Amino acid sequence: MAATPKKKRTAGRILAVGAGLATVGALVAALPAGASGPKGGGSHGRYVDVQLLSFNDLHGNLEPPTGSAGRVTHTNPDGTTKTIDAGGVEYLATHLRQAREGNRYSITAAAGDMIGASPLVSGLFHDEPTVEALNRLRLDVSSVGNHEFDEGAKELARIQNGGCHPTAGCFEKGKRFRGADFPYLAANVTNEKSGKPLLDPYFIWERNGVKIGFIGVTLEGTANIVSAEGIKGLKFGDEIETINKYTKVLERKGVKSIVALLHEGGAPASGSYNYNCDSPGPGDGISGPIVDIAKNVSPQVDALVTGHTHQAYACTIPDPAGKPRTVTSAASFGKLYTDTTLTYDRRTKDIVRTTVASANHVVTRDVPKAADMTRLITRWNALAAPIASRPVGYISGDVDNPFDAAEKPLGNLIADAQLEGMAPADKGGAQLALMNPGGVRAPLVHKASGAEGDGVVTYGEAYTVQPFTNMMTAVDLTGAQLITTLQQQVSGANQAAPKILQISKGFTYTLDMTKTGADRIVTSSVQLNGEAIDPSKTYRVAMNEFLAGGGDGFAVLKEHKNKLVGASDLDLFTAYLAAHSTASAPLAPPATGRITVVK
């Protein structure tokens, strides 16, 4: 059955994606007569413009993200670029509310990862603050993403339906968590035994006879990137097959206008949010899993709202019939939102695909803050303050976490902290440490975020960097398995989108990007403390439980032996900061150079 929101919305929005156009001025397309003006906005004309506002990968970022995590890149007409500070739900709410003005038919939708890997003000309270904020944003519908499963399927059910946390209880006296007012869709997440979807597979938005169907799926590989314990008994199905299946279901119900909310994405050739990814130049366009998916999803689907890769794009990719279809993503952390116009034909009950237009807009911080969001953040910050404001270390400058770099200063710092914490004989005897890049969620910024002073790292800031609280392990791996681990960074499940592990000091190798697949790892270059790795020798390796379980496509790591479980990754990180920094002698950002990259 289709999901129904707990509260009726008085307004809705829809996703309009333009033929690859990425700027507001490019949104105007040749519309059918009557598709705009009084007829388009009214209830009785043949054509109705439906506005779809969409975003993805918020990850509980209620407050403006700091450092590079809170900036987007804009390309100027002359080819130069500039960065713009963006994000924060106080500003996102204002932008969305302004965008809705004058649009009688407006839907707001999301493509997953609204929660999970969240900063402390949300994560400390199991993301109840973020769900409350999304309710206030009047989110109409969202697909699940992989991070909705961070705490398992039972917790996701609580997020949807409400109720106090089973162990932490209710966080505010006299208040019971109400759950999400919007439906979470999980069409391709099914019970292995019954085959039934975990949550509703689709949602039908309707107003004055205008019907738009939404199908929500997460990436098929979700099981490889979340803790196995929380998803026992669940199956994650093929995205294309699932969307096509429910497209037919909606059609049988008389719904011909369909949008897919898909937590899987791609990588445009440029990192600028306003890049025209339909540009025909060599090397232009978009790559990644979304391309194949978009080319095979039923032509009856009118637009795809995507996510997961944290990239910004408003592209067109041909459907199986060869007709252009809009595919969008609004980066991450609430820094952008997408505004898409879908022209609905009352006679055919379908979207006029030739008029679909879409653009990404920056959530700038130069608009008034939404007062209700300010009150929400203030309220939850007051509850978190005793924990969040405690100093745990000091840094002399920004410790960056650049998205597109193989080796990251912050990744090095975390790997070193994990090695130091797991190196003592009674703690595991680790000789090196491996850290998955997706577990490092934000940079450490030198500038004070509150009253703590510049250079002070608070517990809240450390939590934002490592919010998963993964338990650390020390395991036995052979040298051959270590080399295979490095090769699996750039082959198999990770060939299209490499996942370069962050490594501790003393572990070095060369990554040759002029080659393909596993050959990108120069095996003769892999060394530990200046000595070549011996394939037959056994090494003690520190890693979190997620990696030890084969997460992120590192299947070989499941072959480990003699596992010893230690403290959490966050505990080791804060302990390292405390041991290696003081107010008078702050920690300097680690140098890079452990991975030699050949381009």
XYZ file of C-alpha atoms in Angstrom, residues 73-497:
425
model
C 32.302 25.846 -5.557
C 30.820 28.229 -8.137
C 32.281 28.605 -11.631
C 32.142 32.145 -12.981
C 31.405 32.919 -16.659
C 35.117 33.537 -17.297
C 36.029 30.067 -15.991
C 37.413 31.201 -12.647
C 35.925 29.742 -9.472
C 34.933 30.952 -6.048
C 33.724 29.216 -2.912
C 30.519 30.050 -1.080
C 29.760 29.268 2.559
C 26.578 27.203 2.585
C 24.295 25.042 4.689
C 22.559 25.026 8.050
C 18.872 24.200 8.512
C 18.083 27.725 9.730
C 19.007 28.895 6.228
C 17.717 25.821 4.385
C 14.268 26.386 5.889
C 14.247 30.012 4.760
C 15.372 29.130 1.225
C 12.769 26.371 0.844
C 9.986 28.545 2.222
C 10.911 31.372 -0.131
C 11.105 28.977 -3.081
C 7.592 27.721 -2.383
C 6.051 31.193 -2.539
C 3.619 31.476 -5.457
C 3.714 27.735 -6.222
C 0.362 26.126 -5.485
C 1.652 22.701 -6.479
C 4.863 22.041 -4.600
C 6.455 18.882 -3.225
C 9.584 18.543 -1.093
C 11.412 15.217 -1.387
C 14.707 13.718 -0.266
C 16.960 10.933 -1.524
C 18.189 9.389 1.718
C 20.853 9.754 4.406
C 18.876 12.413 6.208
C 20.195 10.888 9.425
C 23.295 8.944 10.442
C 26.926 10.076 10.698
C 25.512 13.207 12.278
C 27.178 15.943 14.352
C 26.801 15.643 18.095
C 23.773 17.935 18.494
C 21.766 15.357 16.529
C 23.789 12.151 16.841
C 23.929 12.258 20.635
C 20.128 12.031 20.624
C 19.865 9.301 17.977
C 18.897 11.907 15.351
C 15.584 12.851 16.910
C 16.495 16.554 16.473
C 16.996 16.085 12.733
C 13.683 14.303 12.255
C 11.992 17.111 14.168
C 13.683 19.630 11.854
C 12.618 17.713 8.734
C 9.039 17.700 9.974
C 9.214 21.472 10.358
C 10.741 21.760 6.859
C 7.567 20.065 5.562
C 9.419 17.239 3.899
C 6.780 15.235 2.036
C 8.671 12.019 1.304
C 12.155 10.484 1.401
C 13.850 7.326 0.270
C 15.993 5.532 2.804
C 19.761 5.670 2.395
C 22.415 3.373 3.765
C 22.902 5.583 6.836
C 19.271 5.172 7.834
C 20.404 1.638 8.734
C 23.378 2.691 10.902
C 21.540 1.644 14.064
C 19.630 -1.187 12.409
C 16.156 -1.820 11.049
C 14.432 -1.646 14.449
C 15.782 1.845 15.090
C 14.719 2.916 11.589
C 11.190 1.740 12.430
C 11.296 3.945 15.555
C 12.495 6.900 13.499
C 9.475 6.416 11.229
C 6.834 5.647 13.846
C 8.051 7.438 16.986
C 8.597 6.395 20.572
C 11.436 6.825 23.035
C 14.797 5.140 22.455
C 14.872 1.582 23.866
C 17.991 2.165 25.980
C 18.506 5.938 26.175
C 14.832 6.586 26.867
C 13.166 9.953 26.332
C 15.567 12.875 26.096
C 13.195 15.629 27.195
C 11.029 15.321 30.286
C 7.385 14.942 29.394
C 8.046 14.641 25.659
C 7.730 11.517 23.558
C 9.451 11.388 20.169
C 6.692 11.592 17.520
C 8.632 10.107 14.604
C 8.732 11.281 11.013
C 5.629 12.994 9.621
C 6.828 12.007 6.146
C 7.016 8.442 4.792
C 10.377 6.776 4.386
C 10.328 4.616 1.238
C 12.325 1.394 0.946
C 11.036 -0.457 -2.101
C 14.144 -2.614 -2.547
C 14.641 -3.487 1.142
C 12.725 -6.687 1.784
C 12.399 -9.455 4.336
C 14.460 -12.404 3.109
C 11.766 -14.905 4.071
C 8.538 -13.133 3.169
C 9.811 -10.908 0.364
C 7.750 -8.013 1.721
C 9.242 -4.487 1.757
C 10.534 -3.297 5.130
C 8.754 0.043 4.665
C 6.360 1.414 2.070
C 7.726 1.067 -1.475
C 5.959 4.100 -2.938
C 3.988 7.216 -2.077
C 1.324 8.995 -4.136
C 1.149 12.777 -3.770
C -2.161 14.231 -4.870
C -3.682 17.700 -5.065
C -6.725 18.842 -7.023
C -6.546 15.739 -9.185
C -2.816 16.069 -9.899
C -1.084 12.810 -8.948
C 2.656 12.192 -8.719
C 4.016 8.823 -7.657
C 7.322 8.483 -5.796
C 9.319 5.244 -5.625
C 12.124 5.151 -3.065
C 15.148 2.830 -3.118
C 18.577 2.708 -1.546
C 21.694 1.402 -3.243
C 21.807 -2.360 -3.752
C 25.201 -2.462 -2.014
C 23.889 -1.103 1.295
C 24.611 -4.397 3.054
C 28.316 -3.930 2.280
C 28.557 -0.518 3.920
C 26.534 -0.846 7.130
C 26.933 -3.052 10.188
C 25.695 -6.556 9.401
C 24.144 -7.036 12.832
C 21.443 -4.405 12.340
C 20.202 -5.708 8.975
C 20.008 -9.447 9.617
C 17.189 -11.008 7.630
C 16.992 -8.160 5.125
C 17.697 -8.258 1.400
C 18.706 -5.215 -0.672
C 17.463 -5.686 -4.219
C 18.489 -4.377 -7.610
C 17.606 -0.701 -8.012
C 16.552 -0.902 -11.665
C 14.381 -4.002 -11.273
C 12.682 -2.561 -8.205
C 11.913 0.840 -9.706
C 10.577 -0.776 -12.874
C 8.424 -3.175 -10.841
C 6.740 -0.424 -8.864
C 6.416 1.802 -11.905
C 4.056 -0.839 -13.285
C 2.209 -0.974 -9.959
C 1.666 2.791 -10.024
C 0.572 2.697 -13.649
C -2.071 0.090 -12.783
C -3.312 2.523 -10.138
C -3.663 5.208 -12.786
C -0.537 7.125 -11.751
C 1.482 7.982 -14.849
C 3.695 10.767 -13.460
C 6.502 9.125 -11.521
C 9.689 10.278 -9.762
C 12.328 7.869 -8.460
C 14.094 8.793 -5.207
C 17.316 6.838 -5.399
C 20.132 6.753 -2.860
C 22.829 6.091 -5.423
C 24.628 8.607 -7.567
C 27.432 9.638 -9.828
C 30.399 11.929 -10.239
C 30.246 14.928 -12.576
C 33.426 16.011 -14.349
C 33.484 19.236 -12.318
C 33.072 19.892 -8.620
C 31.193 23.151 -9.256
C 27.524 23.014 -8.308
C 26.627 25.047 -11.435
C 28.571 22.843 -13.861
C 26.661 22.053 -17.053
C 27.123 18.304 -17.091
C 25.374 18.048 -20.449
C 28.315 19.848 -22.024
C 29.490 17.747 -24.992
C 33.211 18.367 -24.539
C 35.689 15.480 -24.154
C 35.840 14.259 -20.576
C 32.688 16.173 -19.666
C 29.464 14.776 -18.321
C 28.829 12.405 -15.452
C 30.111 8.948 -14.579
C 29.406 6.357 -11.910
C 26.609 3.889 -11.091
C 23.789 6.346 -11.772
C 24.543 6.408 -15.503
C 23.780 2.724 -16.046
C 20.787 2.893 -13.718
C 19.294 5.912 -15.472
C 19.740 4.318 -18.884
C 17.749 1.256 -17.810
C 14.988 2.601 -15.560
C 11.568 2.559 -17.263
C 10.863 5.515 -19.587
C 7.637 6.015 -17.621
C 9.741 7.462 -14.779
C 9.938 11.205 -15.400
C 12.866 12.201 -13.181
C 15.464 10.694 -10.848
C 16.449 12.409 -7.609
C 19.695 10.835 -6.435
C 22.300 10.996 -3.675
C 24.994 9.017 -1.842
C 28.039 10.420 -3.675
C 27.676 13.908 -2.100
C 28.079 15.477 -5.548
C 26.109 18.280 -7.190
C 24.574 17.843 -10.631
C 21.507 18.547 -12.728
C 22.019 16.399 -15.820
C 20.061 14.650 -18.498
C 20.746 10.978 -19.208
C 18.816 9.193 -21.984
C 16.177 6.690 -20.864
C 15.857 3.236 -22.533
C 13.826 4.877 -25.318
C 16.652 7.327 -25.975
C 14.757 10.345 -24.649
C 16.510 12.805 -22.306
C 15.542 12.513 -18.654
C 16.624 14.676 -15.741
C 18.873 13.269 -13.012
C 19.778 15.453 -10.041
C 21.743 15.524 -6.809
C 22.125 18.395 -4.324
C 25.596 17.639 -2.886
C 25.316 17.065 0.893
C 24.871 18.526 4.375
C 22.043 20.867 3.268
C 24.384 23.099 1.229
C 22.168 22.968 -1.870
C 18.609 22.241 -2.837
C 17.300 21.347 -6.286
C 14.291 23.109 -7.811
C 12.667 21.098 -10.590
C 9.596 22.034 -12.623
C 7.413 19.179 -13.870
C 4.629 20.193 -16.220
C 1.652 17.933 -15.582
C -0.858 17.302 -18.376
C -4.308 16.772 -16.883
C -5.531 15.076 -20.070
C -2.807 12.413 -20.236
C -2.053 12.446 -16.471
C 1.615 12.445 -17.402
C 4.555 14.828 -17.272
C 5.462 16.711 -20.453
C 9.070 15.551 -20.477
C 10.279 18.086 -23.040
C 9.556 20.914 -20.579
C 11.197 19.465 -17.473
C 13.730 21.908 -16.053
C 15.995 21.657 -13.022
C 18.669 23.655 -11.223
C 20.670 23.472 -8.020
C 20.551 26.482 -5.698
C 22.991 27.376 -2.942
C 21.706 27.476 0.620
C 23.477 30.762 1.273
C 23.840 32.174 4.766
C 22.886 35.724 3.795
C 19.144 35.181 4.304
C 17.270 35.552 7.608
C 17.502 32.510 9.869
C 14.252 30.602 10.347
C 13.299 31.377 13.937
C 11.713 27.972 14.579
C 14.920 26.215 13.543
C 17.009 28.512 15.736
C 14.816 27.609 18.703
C 15.116 23.906 17.889
C 18.920 24.013 17.668
C 19.196 26.112 20.838
C 17.007 23.664 22.744
C 18.983 20.571 21.760
C 22.344 22.316 22.142
C 21.430 23.126 25.736
C 20.926 19.410 26.404
C 24.199 18.516 24.666
C 26.311 21.360 26.081
C 27.741 19.627 29.161
C 29.241 16.947 26.923
C 29.843 18.857 23.708
C 31.826 21.804 25.090
C 34.468 19.790 26.945
C 37.965 20.436 25.459
C 39.755 17.267 24.324
C 42.769 18.705 22.495
C 44.409 21.568 20.654
C 45.470 22.081 17.024
C 47.717 24.709 15.439
C 45.789 24.876 12.158
C 42.993 23.280 10.142
C 43.309 19.509 9.829
C 41.677 19.017 6.468
C 39.653 16.158 5.050
C 39.594 16.962 1.294
C 36.958 14.931 -0.512
C 38.957 14.311 -3.684
C 42.381 13.505 -2.166
C 43.647 9.948 -1.816
C 45.524 10.780 1.368
C 43.980 13.214 3.831
C 45.719 14.942 6.777
C 42.800 14.115 9.068
C 42.789 10.514 7.860
C 46.458 10.256 8.781
C 45.772 11.700 12.228
C 42.969 9.219 12.895
C 44.976 6.225 11.651
C 47.888 7.265 13.888
C 45.515 7.550 16.853
C 44.161 4.083 16.175
C 47.611 2.570 15.868
C 48.797 4.165 19.105
C 45.712 2.997 20.959
C 45.934 -0.582 19.700
C 49.742 -1.002 19.657
C 50.382 -1.988 23.311
C 50.692 -5.768 23.695
C 47.706 -5.910 26.034
C 45.607 -3.803 23.638
C 46.212 -5.868 20.511
C 49.854 -5.390 19.487
C 48.964 -3.562 16.255
C 51.784 -2.714 13.831
C 49.730 -0.549 11.476
C 46.205 0.852 11.186
C 43.694 1.147 8.348
C 40.813 3.643 8.377
C 37.912 3.745 5.917
C 37.620 7.223 4.349
C 33.830 7.320 4.672
C 34.156 7.146 8.447
C 35.838 10.566 8.561
C 32.905 12.931 8.389
C 34.237 16.493 8.777
C 37.507 18.436 9.071
C 38.947 19.768 12.314
C 38.810 23.540 12.030
C 41.167 25.869 13.920
C 38.653 28.701 14.178
C 36.439 28.452 17.254
C 32.888 27.203 16.657
C 31.704 28.624 19.980
C 33.210 30.167 23.085
C 36.014 27.606 23.441
C 38.657 29.699 21.630
C 40.611 29.184 18.403
C 42.536 25.924 18.178
C 40.543 24.163 20.887
C 39.055 20.817 19.837
C 35.888 20.102 21.803
C 34.307 16.722 22.334
C 31.462 17.843 20.100
C 33.871 18.636 17.257
C 35.670 15.306 17.686
C 32.309 13.540 17.661
C 31.393 15.278 14.401
C 34.579 13.874 12.860
C 33.903 10.301 14.059
C 30.199 9.943 14.918
C 29.755 6.181 14.440
C 31.388 5.025 17.678
C 32.815 1.970 15.934
C 34.653 -0.409 18.208
C 38.299 -0.913 17.300
C 39.878 -4.296 16.652
C 43.362 -5.703 16.204
C 43.538 -8.681 13.842
C 46.023 -10.963 12.103
C 46.451 -10.507 8.354
C 49.096 -11.998 6.115
C 51.206 -9.752 3.948
C 49.399 -11.193 0.934
C 46.046 -10.242 2.463
C 47.338 -6.739 3.182
C 48.341 -6.295 -0.457
C 44.951 -7.666 -1.575
C 43.296 -5.139 0.746
C 45.113 -2.309 -1.007
C 44.133 -3.747 -4.388
C 40.476 -3.949 -3.360
C 40.557 -0.162 -2.858
C 40.628 0.230 -6.657
C 39.142 -2.991 -8.026
C 36.045 -5.134 -7.760
C 33.253 -3.282 -5.989
C 35.479 -0.198 -5.715
C 36.828 -0.041 -9.263
C 34.367 2.599 -10.477
C 34.631 4.686 -7.303
